[in-house]
Every structure is written in C-alpha cells, then in structure tokens.
C-alpha cells in the first residue's frame, strides 16, 4: 500500500493550483496599501476636526466684547506744578501727584515728555497723568492702584467702530477744581473697593476697615478735530449727548477713565484734596502715546469692541 505524507499532499495540492503572475501580486499590494492609507487619513482628518471643534469655541469664548485697552501707571512724584493750566510757572499750583511720565513739571511740553521715562505698563505710553494730592490730615497719601482705561463706552456701537486715536500732544482737563458743592462736579465719584453696599458719592465716602477708597473720573470723548488745547483746557472737548458726539465736536476719541485706589478707609472727615473737598477731584492728561501704538490699540481693541490688556491684545 502506498501511503502519502501530509507534506506530500501539500506539495500535490500546490502543484494543482495555477500560480499568479508577479505583476498581479504587485497590484494587489499597492491596492492594499492605498486602502490602508485612506483609513489613516480619515482617522487623522476626523481627529483634527474634533480638535478644531474643541479649540475654536474656546478661543471665541475667551474674547470679551468690551471696547477697552488700558495702561497701568504707578505714582512717580509730587510737585506744585501744572504744565497745562499753569505752564512755565513752577510752584504756582496746588500740590499734584503725577503718574506715568517721570519728568513732568511746570516746563513740560511734548518734546521734553517724549525724551523722558515712564512708570507705565506698557512702557511705550509716555503720557503724563496727574491729580490733586490726597491728604489724610497733613500726611499726603498716594494711590497704590493706578489704572487708566481707554474705552469705547458712552457712544453707540456704530460710533465706537469709528472712534479715532487721540492726536499726539492732546491735552485734556476733566473735573472741577473749583467746585463748591457735590453737584458742581458730577463726573467724579468716590467709592469703596469690594464694598458695593457703600453708595458712590461725588464727595469722600466712609469705607469699611480693610477696604480702600476709590476715585473714578471720566474724561470727555468728543474732540473738535482741530485744537490740541483751548484757553480753558476744556472747550476743545465735549461729552457725548444721546450716545453720539455733538456737531461742534464731531470726532469720537477713546473715553479715558482714571481709576485710583488709595490705602485709606474710615471716617472721611480727616481727608482732603490739595484742591479742597472730595468733589473738587479733577485730572489732567497730556497724550504722549506713540501714534502707531495708539492707532493699533484703537483699531484692534476699541473699534473691534474687544477687551485688551496693557499689551494691546485680548
């Protein structure tokens, strides 16, 4: 009897099948590779789409729809000078506390301020800001929080999108140093940090222990389009009426809001400004922003209605 081994059977079966030509194997291999690659690409595309769907909404959510940029400008020095109201008359003013540009004195002008240093962040802001010094009894008290906001609020959204940068060298005085009663200066107000239960007032308020006294002052945001200053240092500027700039001052510019936080609280009877009671609060602004930096922030933050930080980005 003839017995065939398993190996013999495999050999016979193999010989019984017709072998495929080599080129058919190559085509089959290429087709399999293409199919595998298509699966990989589909997976990668799907993963990328998932990541995009996750990231895009988050980025959009991070943008705060508020027309704003700011400068943090700590206190630099104190002097009885005012280069806007009393130029070239050193010692002729009541005492002022200065922020930002570190060279400001009675003789300051655009050229001198542009050559000086600054306490501001960003350091490109060479502007000078100043207010009457606050006294606790006879002791001068300087604010430890000094933020200057540039805002679009106060006018309609369609006007916000047309706001123009401050012209270089613009000078503005806001408030009323000669106010005889609170209603003589309605744009200045005092409040308490983190204590909204204390109603704001045009005069000093009594802040709880552990709190700080805050001063808010809004500058006008409509310019006559011609003058960098005026005889009374106010007439070239105006406040909006009904969400728009008046025809006499047709150019909308950022609203400068000065926010100062003083490390004092308690009975305000002991407090006074160098100009008098709390309702005599006023502020002076001498614009020395580089034109390109101011223009970029107005375009990207105010016109776009996006909240930006000191670096001019969201």
mmCIF file of C-alpha atoms in Angstrom:
data_model
loop_
_atom_site.group_PDB
_atom_site.id
_atom_site.type_symbol
_atom_site.label_atom_id
_atom_site.label_comp_id
_atom_site.label_asym_id
_atom_site.label_seq_id
_atom_site.Cartn_x
_atom_site.Cartn_y
_atom_site.Cartn_z
ATOM 1 C CA UNK A 1 0.000 0.000 0.000
ATOM 2 C CA UNK A 2 1.203 3.430 -0.887
ATOM 3 C CA UNK A 3 0.951 5.971 1.907
ATOM 4 C CA UNK A 4 1.333 9.744 1.286
ATOM 5 C CA UNK A 5 2.573 12.013 3.980
ATOM 6 C CA UNK A 6 0.953 15.388 4.822
ATOM 7 C CA UNK A 7 3.909 17.067 3.197
ATOM 8 C CA UNK A 8 3.317 15.106 0.012
ATOM 9 C CA UNK A 9 -0.360 16.125 -0.037
ATOM 10 C CA UNK A 10 0.550 19.854 0.352
ATOM 11 C CA UNK A 11 3.025 19.528 -2.492
ATOM 12 C CA UNK A 12 0.459 17.858 -4.730
ATOM 13 C CA UNK A 13 -2.218 20.468 -3.895
ATOM 14 C CA UNK A 14 0.221 23.327 -4.553
ATOM 15 C CA UNK A 15 1.154 21.829 -7.909
ATOM 16 C CA UNK A 16 -2.528 21.508 -8.736
ATOM 17 C CA UNK A 17 -3.134 25.310 -8.380
ATOM 18 C CA UNK A 18 -2.115 27.790 -11.035
ATOM 19 C CA UNK A 19 0.444 30.361 -9.792
ATOM 20 C CA UNK A 20 -0.367 34.095 -10.258
ATOM 21 C CA UNK A 21 1.998 36.235 -12.305
ATOM 22 C CA UNK A 22 4.287 38.531 -10.236
ATOM 23 C CA UNK A 23 2.713 41.732 -11.582
ATOM 24 C CA UNK A 24 -0.680 40.751 -10.111
ATOM 25 C CA UNK A 25 0.914 40.495 -6.650
ATOM 26 C CA UNK A 26 2.367 43.995 -7.026
ATOM 27 C CA UNK A 27 -1.017 45.475 -7.991
ATOM 28 C CA UNK A 28 -2.746 43.723 -5.092
ATOM 29 C CA UNK A 29 -0.094 45.041 -2.693
ATOM 30 C CA UNK A 30 -0.454 48.618 -3.950
ATOM 31 C CA UNK A 31 -4.243 48.458 -3.625
ATOM 32 C CA UNK A 32 -3.990 47.213 -0.051
ATOM 33 C CA UNK A 33 -1.523 49.989 0.825
ATOM 34 C CA UNK A 34 -3.782 52.645 -0.719
ATOM 35 C CA UNK A 35 -6.744 51.325 1.228
ATOM 36 C CA UNK A 36 -4.778 51.412 4.488
ATOM 37 C CA UNK A 37 -3.573 54.967 3.798
ATOM 38 C CA UNK A 38 -7.136 56.133 3.164
ATOM 39 C CA UNK A 39 -8.177 54.743 6.563
ATOM 40 C CA UNK A 40 -5.276 56.536 8.266
ATOM 41 C CA UNK A 41 -6.074 59.847 6.536
ATOM 42 C CA UNK A 42 -9.717 59.532 7.507
ATOM 43 C CA UNK A 43 -8.780 58.945 11.129
ATOM 44 C CA UNK A 44 -6.337 61.895 11.183
ATOM 45 C CA UNK A 45 -8.853 64.199 9.491
ATOM 46 C CA UNK A 46 -11.536 63.194 11.944
ATOM 47 C CA UNK A 47 -9.223 63.796 14.927
ATOM 48 C CA UNK A 48 -8.175 67.205 13.564
ATOM 49 C CA UNK A 49 -11.791 68.178 13.046
ATOM 50 C CA UNK A 50 -12.597 67.129 16.605
ATOM 51 C CA UNK A 51 -9.702 69.216 17.949
ATOM 52 C CA UNK A 52 -10.755 72.208 15.842
ATOM 53 C CA UNK A 53 -14.297 71.908 17.144
ATOM 54 C CA UNK A 54 -12.966 71.899 20.686
ATOM 55 C CA UNK A 55 -10.472 74.798 20.301
ATOM 56 C CA UNK A 56 -12.441 77.259 18.148
ATOM 57 C CA UNK A 57 -15.378 77.736 20.545
ATOM 58 C CA UNK A 58 -12.993 78.120 23.469
ATOM 59 C CA UNK A 59 -10.989 80.822 21.668
ATOM 60 C CA UNK A 60 -14.193 82.679 20.799
ATOM 61 C CA UNK A 61 -15.405 82.407 24.377
ATOM 62 C CA UNK A 62 -12.169 83.946 25.640
ATOM 63 C CA UNK A 63 -12.820 87.203 23.745
ATOM 64 C CA UNK A 64 -14.680 89.708 25.935
ATOM 65 C CA UNK A 65 -16.886 92.010 23.874
ATOM 66 C CA UNK A 66 -15.916 95.249 25.589
ATOM 67 C CA UNK A 67 -14.190 98.121 23.779
ATOM 68 C CA UNK A 68 -11.189 98.668 26.036
ATOM 69 C CA UNK A 69 -7.432 98.839 26.445
ATOM 70 C CA UNK A 70 -5.520 100.175 29.419
ATOM 71 C CA UNK A 71 -2.289 101.413 30.933
ATOM 72 C CA UNK A 72 -1.094 100.778 34.484
ATOM 73 C CA UNK A 73 0.861 103.889 35.518
ATOM 74 C CA UNK A 74 2.090 103.977 39.137
ATOM 75 C CA UNK A 75 2.805 107.159 41.056
ATOM 76 C CA UNK A 76 6.114 108.824 40.166
ATOM 77 C CA UNK A 77 6.420 112.134 42.028
ATOM 78 C CA UNK A 78 4.665 115.083 43.628
ATOM 79 C CA UNK A 79 5.048 118.803 42.827
ATOM 80 C CA UNK A 80 3.081 122.096 42.985
ATOM 81 C CA UNK A 81 3.196 122.293 39.180
ATOM 82 C CA UNK A 82 0.675 122.109 36.332
ATOM 83 C CA UNK A 83 2.127 122.280 32.804
ATOM 84 C CA UNK A 84 -1.341 122.521 31.222
ATOM 85 C CA UNK A 85 -3.134 125.095 33.388
ATOM 86 C CA UNK A 86 -0.056 126.985 34.650
ATOM 87 C CA UNK A 87 2.740 126.300 32.150
ATOM 88 C CA UNK A 88 6.238 127.588 32.938
ATOM 89 C CA UNK A 89 5.165 128.687 36.435
ATOM 90 C CA UNK A 90 6.858 126.291 38.867
ATOM 91 C CA UNK A 91 5.304 126.235 42.332
ATOM 92 C CA UNK A 92 2.235 128.199 41.222
ATOM 93 C CA UNK A 93 -0.230 125.323 41.533
ATOM 94 C CA UNK A 94 -1.689 123.373 44.422
ATOM 95 C CA UNK A 95 0.127 120.084 45.014
ATOM 96 C CA UNK A 96 -0.292 117.440 42.319
ATOM 97 C CA UNK A 97 0.526 113.730 42.277
ATOM 98 C CA UNK A 98 1.954 112.601 38.938
ATOM 99 C CA UNK A 99 1.705 109.214 37.198
ATOM 100 C CA UNK A 100 3.327 107.812 34.084
ATOM 101 C CA UNK A 101 5.924 110.173 32.632
ATOM 102 C CA UNK A 102 8.621 110.678 35.259
ATOM 103 C CA UNK A 103 9.798 114.112 34.089
ATOM 104 C CA UNK A 104 6.593 116.141 34.311
ATOM 105 C CA UNK A 105 6.983 119.621 35.764
ATOM 106 C CA UNK A 106 5.814 123.167 35.048
ATOM 107 C CA UNK A 107 8.026 123.389 31.947
ATOM 108 C CA UNK A 108 6.939 120.114 30.330
ATOM 109 C CA UNK A 109 5.931 120.069 26.696
ATOM 110 C CA UNK A 110 5.589 117.358 24.072
ATOM 111 C CA UNK A 111 9.287 117.416 23.159
ATOM 112 C CA UNK A 112 10.510 117.088 26.749
ATOM 113 C CA UNK A 113 7.997 114.370 27.644
ATOM 114 C CA UNK A 114 8.983 112.310 24.603
ATOM 115 C CA UNK A 115 12.592 112.186 25.846
ATOM 116 C CA UNK A 116 11.723 111.001 29.361
ATOM 117 C CA UNK A 117 10.978 107.675 31.039
ATOM 118 C CA UNK A 118 7.697 106.294 32.337
ATOM 119 C CA UNK A 119 6.248 104.163 35.107
ATOM 120 C CA UNK A 120 3.541 102.897 32.754
ATOM 121 C CA UNK A 121 2.939 99.410 31.503
ATOM 122 C CA UNK A 122 3.186 99.424 28.547
ATOM 123 C CA UNK A 123 6.435 101.367 28.581
ATOM 124 C CA UNK A 124 5.538 102.858 25.201
ATOM 125 C CA UNK A 125 2.998 105.089 26.955
ATOM 126 C CA UNK A 126 4.984 108.222 27.798
ATOM 127 C CA UNK A 127 1.838 110.176 28.636
ATOM 128 C CA UNK A 128 1.569 112.222 31.790
ATOM 129 C CA UNK A 129 -1.412 111.949 34.140
ATOM 130 C CA UNK A 130 -1.888 113.983 37.318
ATOM 131 C CA UNK A 131 -4.436 114.761 40.060
ATOM 132 C CA UNK A 132 -4.578 116.913 43.203
ATOM 133 C CA UNK A 133 -2.768 115.179 46.051
ATOM 134 C CA UNK A 134 -4.915 113.464 48.688
ATOM 135 C CA UNK A 135 -4.141 114.217 52.356
ATOM 136 C CA UNK A 136 -5.030 112.236 55.458
ATOM 137 C CA UNK A 137 -4.765 115.096 57.946
ATOM 138 C CA UNK A 138 -1.459 116.647 56.944
ATOM 139 C CA UNK A 139 0.014 113.441 55.527
ATOM 140 C CA UNK A 140 0.000 113.007 51.737
ATOM 141 C CA UNK A 141 -1.420 109.666 50.587
ATOM 142 C CA UNK A 142 -0.587 108.286 47.169
ATOM 143 C CA UNK A 143 -2.709 105.673 45.394
ATOM 144 C CA UNK A 144 -1.402 102.122 45.217
ATOM 145 C CA UNK A 145 -3.705 101.260 42.316
ATOM 146 C CA UNK A 146 -3.417 103.474 39.241
ATOM 147 C CA UNK A 147 -5.234 102.248 36.145
ATOM 148 C CA UNK A 148 -6.061 104.369 33.115
ATOM 149 C CA UNK A 149 -8.701 102.774 30.904
ATOM 150 C CA UNK A 150 -9.268 103.754 27.280
ATOM 151 C CA UNK A 151 -12.880 102.895 26.488
ATOM 152 C CA UNK A 152 -15.461 102.951 23.735
ATOM 153 C CA UNK A 153 -18.450 103.139 26.071
ATOM 154 C CA UNK A 154 -20.592 106.263 26.139
ATOM 155 C CA UNK A 155 -21.457 106.209 22.434
ATOM 156 C CA UNK A 156 -23.432 103.812 20.232
ATOM 157 C CA UNK A 157 -21.761 100.697 18.833
ATOM 158 C CA UNK A 158 -21.789 102.090 15.303
ATOM 159 C CA UNK A 159 -19.892 105.143 16.573
ATOM 160 C CA UNK A 160 -17.484 103.002 18.599
ATOM 161 C CA UNK A 161 -16.367 101.488 15.291
ATOM 162 C CA UNK A 162 -15.431 104.983 14.038
ATOM 163 C CA UNK A 163 -13.510 106.162 17.127
ATOM 164 C CA UNK A 164 -10.225 107.827 16.201
ATOM 165 C CA UNK A 165 -6.919 107.732 18.137
ATOM 166 C CA UNK A 166 -6.055 110.670 20.375
ATOM 167 C CA UNK A 167 -3.870 113.108 18.427
ATOM 168 C CA UNK A 168 -0.320 113.285 19.732
ATOM 169 C CA UNK A 169 0.096 116.205 22.139
ATOM 170 C CA UNK A 170 -3.612 116.429 23.042
ATOM 171 C CA UNK A 171 -4.190 117.937 26.485
ATOM 172 C CA UNK A 172 -7.394 117.454 28.483
ATOM 173 C CA UNK A 173 -8.562 118.553 31.932
ATOM 174 C CA UNK A 174 -11.581 116.770 33.432
ATOM 175 C CA UNK A 175 -13.455 117.590 36.622
ATOM 176 C CA UNK A 176 -13.900 120.841 38.515
ATOM 177 C CA UNK A 177 -11.143 122.030 40.830
ATOM 178 C CA UNK A 178 -13.318 124.967 41.905
ATOM 179 C CA UNK A 179 -16.484 123.005 42.733
ATOM 180 C CA UNK A 180 -18.335 124.475 45.722
ATOM 181 C CA UNK A 181 -20.754 121.547 46.187
ATOM 182 C CA UNK A 182 -21.046 117.926 45.005
ATOM 183 C CA UNK A 183 -23.361 118.680 42.080
ATOM 184 C CA UNK A 184 -20.752 121.038 40.611
ATOM 185 C CA UNK A 185 -18.677 118.020 39.607
ATOM 186 C CA UNK A 186 -20.885 115.143 38.539
ATOM 187 C CA UNK A 187 -18.273 113.253 36.510
ATOM 188 C CA UNK A 188 -16.067 112.446 39.530
ATOM 189 C CA UNK A 189 -17.114 109.853 42.090
ATOM 190 C CA UNK A 190 -15.747 108.086 45.145
ATOM 191 C CA UNK A 191 -16.485 104.509 46.224
ATOM 192 C CA UNK A 192 -15.043 101.641 48.299
ATOM 193 C CA UNK A 193 -13.086 98.741 46.850
ATOM 194 C CA UNK A 194 -15.112 95.488 47.002
ATOM 195 C CA UNK A 195 -17.852 97.146 49.064
ATOM 196 C CA UNK A 196 -20.740 97.904 46.744
ATOM 197 C CA UNK A 197 -23.062 98.330 49.726
ATOM 198 C CA UNK A 198 -21.465 101.773 50.221
ATOM 199 C CA UNK A 199 -23.171 104.082 47.759
ATOM 200 C CA UNK A 200 -20.806 106.040 45.492
ATOM 201 C CA UNK A 201 -20.690 109.783 46.032
ATOM 202 C CA UNK A 202 -19.190 112.901 44.470
ATOM 203 C CA UNK A 203 -17.592 113.514 47.879
ATOM 204 C CA UNK A 204 -15.490 111.181 50.040
ATOM 205 C CA UNK A 205 -17.238 108.082 51.436
ATOM 206 C CA UNK A 206 -16.742 106.101 54.641
ATOM 207 C CA UNK A 207 -15.115 102.798 53.667
ATOM 208 C CA UNK A 208 -15.122 99.744 55.986
ATOM 209 C CA UNK A 209 -11.920 98.587 57.661
ATOM 210 C CA UNK A 210 -9.760 96.595 55.269
ATOM 211 C CA UNK A 211 -11.173 98.360 52.230
ATOM 212 C CA UNK A 212 -9.662 101.122 50.102
ATOM 213 C CA UNK A 213 -11.008 104.440 48.877
ATOM 214 C CA UNK A 214 -11.524 104.536 45.110
ATOM 215 C CA UNK A 215 -11.668 107.551 42.806
ATOM 216 C CA UNK A 216 -13.260 107.371 39.344
ATOM 217 C CA UNK A 217 -13.028 110.184 36.808
ATOM 218 C CA UNK A 218 -14.233 110.097 33.189
ATOM 219 C CA UNK A 219 -12.682 112.394 30.585
ATOM 220 C CA UNK A 220 -14.685 113.742 27.614
ATOM 221 C CA UNK A 221 -14.528 111.676 24.419
ATOM 222 C CA UNK A 222 -15.577 114.065 21.651
ATOM 223 C CA UNK A 223 -12.935 116.286 20.026
ATOM 224 C CA UNK A 224 -13.442 119.360 17.842
ATOM 225 C CA UNK A 225 -10.962 117.878 15.367
ATOM 226 C CA UNK A 226 -8.720 120.945 15.346
ATOM 227 C CA UNK A 227 -7.253 122.040 18.671
ATOM 228 C CA UNK A 228 -4.873 120.169 20.971
ATOM 229 C CA UNK A 229 -5.819 122.517 23.814
ATOM 230 C CA UNK A 230 -8.058 125.524 24.485
ATOM 231 C CA UNK A 231 -7.999 128.587 26.724
ATOM 232 C CA UNK A 232 -9.968 126.855 29.483
ATOM 233 C CA UNK A 233 -8.386 123.456 28.604
ATOM 234 C CA UNK A 234 -11.880 122.028 28.156
ATOM 235 C CA UNK A 235 -13.667 123.755 25.271
ATOM 236 C CA UNK A 236 -11.911 121.709 22.569
ATOM 237 C CA UNK A 237 -13.506 118.583 24.086
ATOM 238 C CA UNK A 238 -17.091 117.590 24.883
ATOM 239 C CA UNK A 239 -19.097 114.725 26.351
ATOM 240 C CA UNK A 240 -21.460 112.682 24.147
ATOM 241 C CA UNK A 241 -25.148 113.529 24.016
ATOM 242 C CA UNK A 242 -27.619 110.712 23.430
ATOM 243 C CA UNK A 243 -24.866 108.239 22.539
ATOM 244 C CA UNK A 244 -23.284 110.453 19.883
ATOM 245 C CA UNK A 245 -20.828 113.337 19.645
ATOM 246 C CA UNK A 246 -22.309 116.822 19.173
ATOM 247 C CA UNK A 247 -21.832 118.554 15.820
ATOM 248 C CA UNK A 248 -19.478 121.066 17.453
ATOM 249 C CA UNK A 249 -17.150 118.219 18.461
ATOM 250 C CA UNK A 250 -17.684 115.623 15.727
ATOM 251 C CA UNK A 251 -14.619 113.415 16.231
ATOM 252 C CA UNK A 252 -15.137 110.491 18.654
ATOM 253 C CA UNK A 253 -11.983 109.510 20.568
ATOM 254 C CA UNK A 254 -11.494 106.989 23.400
ATOM 255 C CA UNK A 255 -13.040 107.758 26.764
ATOM 256 C CA UNK A 256 -10.206 107.964 29.282
ATOM 257 C CA UNK A 257 -11.301 106.654 32.677
ATOM 258 C CA UNK A 258 -8.938 107.281 35.561
ATOM 259 C CA UNK A 259 -9.285 104.796 38.448
ATOM 260 C CA UNK A 260 -7.190 105.410 41.572
ATOM 261 C CA UNK A 261 -7.212 103.329 44.759
ATOM 262 C CA UNK A 262 -5.981 104.923 47.952
ATOM 263 C CA UNK A 263 -4.929 102.900 51.025
ATOM 264 C CA UNK A 264 -7.257 104.752 53.416
ATOM 265 C CA UNK A 265 -10.651 103.965 54.932
ATOM 266 C CA UNK A 266 -12.893 105.012 57.815
ATOM 267 C CA UNK A 267 -14.209 108.456 58.708
ATOM 268 C CA UNK A 268 -13.614 110.707 55.679
ATOM 269 C CA UNK A 269 -13.773 113.907 57.755
ATOM 270 C CA UNK A 270 -9.995 113.816 58.069
ATOM 271 C CA UNK A 271 -9.484 113.612 54.287
ATOM 272 C CA UNK A 272 -8.959 116.456 51.843
ATOM 273 C CA UNK A 273 -7.558 117.069 48.407
ATOM 274 C CA UNK A 274 -4.961 119.741 47.680
ATOM 275 C CA UNK A 275 -7.808 121.465 45.805
ATOM 276 C CA UNK A 276 -10.388 121.072 48.610
ATOM 277 C CA UNK A 277 -13.225 118.652 49.312
ATOM 278 C CA UNK A 278 -13.618 115.352 47.505
ATOM 279 C CA UNK A 279 -15.906 116.889 44.885
ATOM 280 C CA UNK A 280 -13.043 119.105 43.655
ATOM 281 C CA UNK A 281 -11.374 115.989 42.219
ATOM 282 C CA UNK A 282 -10.015 116.619 38.736
ATOM 283 C CA UNK A 283 -7.483 115.079 36.411
ATOM 284 C CA UNK A 284 -5.069 116.234 33.725
ATOM 285 C CA UNK A 285 -3.953 114.205 30.716
ATOM 286 C CA UNK A 286 -1.117 115.011 28.308
ATOM 287 C CA UNK A 287 -1.100 112.452 25.479
ATOM 288 C CA UNK A 288 2.382 111.187 24.571
ATOM 289 C CA UNK A 289 1.461 107.762 23.179
ATOM 290 C CA UNK A 290 3.413 106.907 20.007
ATOM 291 C CA UNK A 291 0.982 107.333 17.121
ATOM 292 C CA UNK A 292 1.383 103.761 15.824
ATOM 293 C CA UNK A 293 0.824 102.195 19.265
ATOM 294 C CA UNK A 294 -2.280 104.259 19.940
ATOM 295 C CA UNK A 295 -3.663 103.570 16.453
ATOM 296 C CA UNK A 296 -3.152 99.797 16.791
ATOM 297 C CA UNK A 297 -4.980 99.682 20.119
ATOM 298 C CA UNK A 298 -7.872 101.807 18.919
ATOM 299 C CA UNK A 299 -8.245 99.611 15.821
ATOM 300 C CA UNK A 300 -7.824 96.186 17.438
ATOM 301 C CA UNK A 301 -9.482 96.824 20.793
ATOM 302 C CA UNK A 302 -11.915 99.744 20.622
ATOM 303 C CA UNK A 303 -13.147 99.673 17.014
ATOM 304 C CA UNK A 304 -13.292 95.858 17.158
ATOM 305 C CA UNK A 305 -15.087 96.023 20.552
ATOM 306 C CA UNK A 306 -12.657 93.645 22.233
ATOM 307 C CA UNK A 307 -11.279 93.886 25.776
ATOM 308 C CA UNK A 308 -7.478 94.180 25.663
ATOM 309 C CA UNK A 309 -4.824 94.299 28.338
ATOM 310 C CA UNK A 310 -1.863 96.638 28.774
ATOM 311 C CA UNK A 311 -0.078 94.925 25.868
ATOM 312 C CA UNK A 312 -2.867 95.868 23.459
ATOM 313 C CA UNK A 313 -4.072 92.288 22.862
ATOM 314 C CA UNK A 314 -7.144 90.357 24.145
#
